[in-house]
Structures are given as C-alpha cells and as structure tokens.
Tab-separated table of C-alpha atoms in Angstrom:
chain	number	residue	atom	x	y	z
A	1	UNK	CA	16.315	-21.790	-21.302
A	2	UNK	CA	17.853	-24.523	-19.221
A	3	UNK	CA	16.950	-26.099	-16.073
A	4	UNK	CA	19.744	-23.798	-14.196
A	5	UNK	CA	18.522	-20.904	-15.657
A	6	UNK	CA	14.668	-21.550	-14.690
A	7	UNK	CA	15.705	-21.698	-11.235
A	8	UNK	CA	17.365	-18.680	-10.680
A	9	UNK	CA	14.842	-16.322	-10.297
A	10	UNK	CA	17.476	-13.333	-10.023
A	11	UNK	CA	19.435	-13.990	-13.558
A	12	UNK	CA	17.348	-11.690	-15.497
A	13	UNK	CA	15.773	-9.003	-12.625
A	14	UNK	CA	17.946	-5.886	-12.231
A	15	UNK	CA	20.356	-5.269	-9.550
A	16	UNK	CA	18.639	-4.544	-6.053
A	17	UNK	CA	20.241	-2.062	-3.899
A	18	UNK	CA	19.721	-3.324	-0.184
A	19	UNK	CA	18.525	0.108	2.106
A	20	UNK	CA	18.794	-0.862	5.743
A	21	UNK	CA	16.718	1.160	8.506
A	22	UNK	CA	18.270	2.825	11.544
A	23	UNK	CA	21.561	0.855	12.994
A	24	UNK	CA	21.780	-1.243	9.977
A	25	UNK	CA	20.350	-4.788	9.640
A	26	UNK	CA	21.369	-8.303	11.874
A	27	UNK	CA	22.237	-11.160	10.012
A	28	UNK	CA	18.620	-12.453	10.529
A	29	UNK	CA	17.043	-9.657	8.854
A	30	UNK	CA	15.563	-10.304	5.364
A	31	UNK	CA	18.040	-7.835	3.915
A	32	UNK	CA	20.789	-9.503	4.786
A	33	UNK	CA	19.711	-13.154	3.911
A	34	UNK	CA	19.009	-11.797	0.306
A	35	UNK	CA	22.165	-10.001	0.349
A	36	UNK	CA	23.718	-13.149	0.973
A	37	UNK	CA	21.324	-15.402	-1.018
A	38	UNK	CA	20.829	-13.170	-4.221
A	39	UNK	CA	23.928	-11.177	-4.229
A	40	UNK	CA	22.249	-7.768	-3.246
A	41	UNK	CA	24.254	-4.837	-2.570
A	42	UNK	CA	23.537	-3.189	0.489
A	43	UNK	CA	24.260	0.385	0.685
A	44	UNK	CA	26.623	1.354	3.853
A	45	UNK	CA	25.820	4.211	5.757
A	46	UNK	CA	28.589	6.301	7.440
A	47	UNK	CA	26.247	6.459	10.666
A	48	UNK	CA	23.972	4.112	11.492
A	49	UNK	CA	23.523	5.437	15.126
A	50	UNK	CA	23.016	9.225	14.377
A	51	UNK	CA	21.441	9.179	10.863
A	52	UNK	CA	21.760	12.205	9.047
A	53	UNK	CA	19.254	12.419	6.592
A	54	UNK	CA	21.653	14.404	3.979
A	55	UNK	CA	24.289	12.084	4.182
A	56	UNK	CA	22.084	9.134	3.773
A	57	UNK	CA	21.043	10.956	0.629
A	58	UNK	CA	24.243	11.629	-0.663
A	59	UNK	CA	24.966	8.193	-0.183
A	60	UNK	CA	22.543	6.672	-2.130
A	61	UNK	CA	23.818	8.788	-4.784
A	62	UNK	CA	27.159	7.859	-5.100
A	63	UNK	CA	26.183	4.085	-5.083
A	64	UNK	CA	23.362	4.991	-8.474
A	65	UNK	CA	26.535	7.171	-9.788
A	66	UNK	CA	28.637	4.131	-9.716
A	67	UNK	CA	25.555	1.700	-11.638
A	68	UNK	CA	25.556	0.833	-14.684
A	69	UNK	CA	22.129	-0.297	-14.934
A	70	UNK	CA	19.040	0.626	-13.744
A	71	UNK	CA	18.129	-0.946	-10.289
A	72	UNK	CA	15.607	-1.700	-7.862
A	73	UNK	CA	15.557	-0.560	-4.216
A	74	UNK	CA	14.409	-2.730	-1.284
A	75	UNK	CA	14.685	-0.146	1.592
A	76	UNK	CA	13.186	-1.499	4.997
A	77	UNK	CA	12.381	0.956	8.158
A	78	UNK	CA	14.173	4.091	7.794
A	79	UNK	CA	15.454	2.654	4.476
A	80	UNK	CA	11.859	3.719	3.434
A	81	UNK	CA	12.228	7.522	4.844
A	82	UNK	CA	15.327	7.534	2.400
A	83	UNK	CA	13.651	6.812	-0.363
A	84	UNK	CA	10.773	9.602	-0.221
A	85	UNK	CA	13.267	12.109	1.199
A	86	UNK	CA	16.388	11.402	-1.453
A	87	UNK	CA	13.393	10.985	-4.971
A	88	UNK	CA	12.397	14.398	-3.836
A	89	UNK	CA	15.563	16.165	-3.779
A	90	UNK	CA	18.019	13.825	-6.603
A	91	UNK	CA	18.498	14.132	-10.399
A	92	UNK	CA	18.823	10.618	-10.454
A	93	UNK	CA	15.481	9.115	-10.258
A	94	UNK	CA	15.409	7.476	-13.893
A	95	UNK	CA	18.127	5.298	-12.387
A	96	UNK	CA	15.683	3.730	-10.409
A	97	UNK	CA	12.884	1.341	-11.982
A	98	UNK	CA	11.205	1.137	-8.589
A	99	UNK	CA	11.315	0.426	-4.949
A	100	UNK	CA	10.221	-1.849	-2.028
A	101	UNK	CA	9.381	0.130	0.895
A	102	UNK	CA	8.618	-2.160	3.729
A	103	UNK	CA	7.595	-1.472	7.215
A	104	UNK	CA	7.837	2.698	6.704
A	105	UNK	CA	8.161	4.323	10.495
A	106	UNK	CA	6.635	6.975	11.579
A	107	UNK	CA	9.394	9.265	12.688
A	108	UNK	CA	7.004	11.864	13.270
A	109	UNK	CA	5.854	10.019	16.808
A	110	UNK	CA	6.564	11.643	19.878
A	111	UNK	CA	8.137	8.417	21.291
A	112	UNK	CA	10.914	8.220	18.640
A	113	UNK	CA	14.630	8.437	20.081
A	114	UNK	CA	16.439	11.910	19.382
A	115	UNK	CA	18.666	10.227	16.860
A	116	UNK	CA	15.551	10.031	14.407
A	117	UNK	CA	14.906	13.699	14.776
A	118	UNK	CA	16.154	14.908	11.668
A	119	UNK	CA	14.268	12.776	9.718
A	120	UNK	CA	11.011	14.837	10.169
A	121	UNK	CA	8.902	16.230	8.850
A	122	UNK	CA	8.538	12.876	6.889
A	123	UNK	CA	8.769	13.866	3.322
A	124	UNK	CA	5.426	13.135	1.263
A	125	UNK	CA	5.598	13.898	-2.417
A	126	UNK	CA	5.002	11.218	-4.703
A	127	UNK	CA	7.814	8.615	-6.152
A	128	UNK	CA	8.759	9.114	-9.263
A	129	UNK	CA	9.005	5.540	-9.862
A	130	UNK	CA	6.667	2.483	-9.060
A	131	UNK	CA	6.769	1.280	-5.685
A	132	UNK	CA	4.962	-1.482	-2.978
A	133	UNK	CA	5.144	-0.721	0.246
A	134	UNK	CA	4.411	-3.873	2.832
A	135	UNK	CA	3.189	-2.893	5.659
A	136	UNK	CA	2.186	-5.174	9.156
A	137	UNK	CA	-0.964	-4.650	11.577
A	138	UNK	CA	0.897	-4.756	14.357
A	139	UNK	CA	4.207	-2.616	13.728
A	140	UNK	CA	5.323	-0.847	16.841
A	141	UNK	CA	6.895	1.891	14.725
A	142	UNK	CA	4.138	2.821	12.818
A	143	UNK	CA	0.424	2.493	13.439
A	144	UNK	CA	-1.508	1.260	10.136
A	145	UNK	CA	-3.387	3.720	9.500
A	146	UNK	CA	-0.546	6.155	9.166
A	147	UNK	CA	1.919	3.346	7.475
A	148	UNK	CA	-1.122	3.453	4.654
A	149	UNK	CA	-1.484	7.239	4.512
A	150	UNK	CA	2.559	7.356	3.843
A	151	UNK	CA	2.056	4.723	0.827
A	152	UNK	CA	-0.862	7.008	-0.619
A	153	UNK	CA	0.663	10.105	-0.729
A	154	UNK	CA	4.360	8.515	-2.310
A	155	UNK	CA	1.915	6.380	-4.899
A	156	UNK	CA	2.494	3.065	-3.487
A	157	UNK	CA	0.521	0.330	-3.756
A	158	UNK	CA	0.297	-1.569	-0.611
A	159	UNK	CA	0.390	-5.000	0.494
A	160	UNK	CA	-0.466	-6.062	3.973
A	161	UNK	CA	0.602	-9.254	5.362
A	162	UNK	CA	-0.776	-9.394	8.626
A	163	UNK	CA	0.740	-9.345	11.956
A	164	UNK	CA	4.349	-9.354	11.308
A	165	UNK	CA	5.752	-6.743	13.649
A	166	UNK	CA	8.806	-4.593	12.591
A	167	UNK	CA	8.995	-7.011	8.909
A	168	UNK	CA	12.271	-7.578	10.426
A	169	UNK	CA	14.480	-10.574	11.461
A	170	UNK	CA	12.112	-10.941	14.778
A	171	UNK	CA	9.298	-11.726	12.258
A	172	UNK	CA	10.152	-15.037	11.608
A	173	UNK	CA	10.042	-14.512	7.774
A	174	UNK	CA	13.461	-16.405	7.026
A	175	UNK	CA	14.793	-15.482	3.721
A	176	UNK	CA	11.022	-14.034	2.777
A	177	UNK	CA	10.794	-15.580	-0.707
A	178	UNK	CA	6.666	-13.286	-0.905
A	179	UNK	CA	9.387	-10.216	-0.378
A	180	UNK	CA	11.149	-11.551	-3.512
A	181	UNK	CA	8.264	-11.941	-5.717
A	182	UNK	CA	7.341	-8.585	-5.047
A	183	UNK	CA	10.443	-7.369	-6.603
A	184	UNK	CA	9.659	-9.554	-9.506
A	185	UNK	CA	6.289	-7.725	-9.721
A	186	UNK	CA	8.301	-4.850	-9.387
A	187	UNK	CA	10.932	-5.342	-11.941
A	188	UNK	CA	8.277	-6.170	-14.508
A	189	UNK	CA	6.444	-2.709	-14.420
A	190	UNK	CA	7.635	1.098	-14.076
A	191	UNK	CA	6.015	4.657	-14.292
C-alpha cells in the first residue's frame, strides 16, 4: 500500500448512500460535505416538503436496484424514519451491510408540522442489518430518552456525543470526520 492509498480512508469502504431528513440537507450539513468530500450518493426525494413515506420507500429501492455492491446508509433526521420503515417492508435488505442513523425524530410528538404526519406510527421492528445510531442531549426533535428507546427496539447501538442539537449543519461539526469513523466501524462488521 502506498502513501496515497493510506490516506484515503474511503478507497476500500463500500459505497454510502447519503439519506437526507425532511426538506433535504444545506450545503453545511454533514451529508452534503461528505457527499462532496467522499463522493457519497445522496438519494433524491421527489418531495422533500410533503414526504410521503411510500414514495420515500420506493425510492430507496430503485437506487439499491441500480447497485452493484453492497452499501452503507448514512440517513440523518427523517433519513432515519426511512430506514426502520423501508427494512420492514423491502426484499432488499441483504443489499445493505448497515446503516448510520443519526439524530432519529420523534414524529410521534404532538408539535410536529402536518407534513410529518404520515410518518407515524414510527415503525419499530428490528434492522436487519447492523446499525449506530448518534444521538445528541439536547435535540429539539427528539427527547433522549425516546431517541434511545428508538435505537433499542431497531438493534442499534448508540453513541452519544453530547450537546449537539439537530447533528446538523447548525452543530458546528464541519465535515464530522467521528461521523466517518463510524462508518468505518460500520463497514467492518454486519449481522
């Protein structure tokens, strides 16, 4: 192995499918640093205003129908809701070696807007596949306690890193280079 090759971290991991939350993700948002960073593919939505959980499912997939490897998902917000909701209902769950679910909301709270209606009840049953789910102390979508309770029942380990809001690009976390070494750990293991 050459010098190069030592410092790309992303030569040998598999392809990471970018899942943005509800109305997509700014350019300073993690996901789309790494997307432009690491070469990522985010996964386009039809709606991000009026998510339909369905279609979101339907589009996630198309993209795994159109992979020719295995991948790993890094889903953030609502990205996370996707995950649990589309592993329970696809046949294509062994095209996934595991995911990143990071700041899961609660979409069950009586606060959320009308466009996030659909996505409840907030589907429970456990992933398939091995998964981490990040999660802050002081999210205002989703109080700890229930952000942990999520990550039990889908089998997800959990990593907390503190106050960090939304995990978003408001959290100061820049390109989040702790975010990519937990899709190393990630990459290296599997159900």
């Amino acid at each position: 192995m050459n010098d190069k090759d030592k410092a790309n971290p992303d030569q040998d991991r598999p392809p990471v499918l970018l899942l943005p939350g509800w109305l997509n993700s700014g350019p300073e948002h993690w996901q789309s640093r790494w997307e432009a960073l690491h070469g990522h593919r985010r996964v386009e939505q039809d709606d991000w205003l009026w998510p339909r959980r369905g279609d979101w499912m339907a589009r996630l997939d198309e993209v795994l129908l159109q992979s020719p490897q295995r991948v790993l998902l890094a889903a953030h917000s609502l990205g996370c809701q996707l995950v649990a909701a589309w592993a329970a209902h696809s046949a294509l769950t062994d095209r996934v070696i595991g995911a990143l679910l990071v700041a899961p909301p609660d979409t069950e709270r009586e606060d959320m807007p009308p466009n996030l209606f659909n996505w409840r009840p907030i589907v429970r049953d456990a992933l398939p596949f091995a998964s981490l789910a990040v999660v802050s102390s002081d999210d205002p979508y989703c109080a700890l306690p229930r952000a942990q309770a999520m990550a039990a029942d889908w089998g997800s380990d959990v990593v907390e890193i503190g106050a960090r809001g939304h995990i978003n690009g408001e959290s100061g976390l820049g390109d989040w280079p702790e975010g990519i070494a937990l899709l190393g750990q990630l990459a290296g293991r599997s159900r």
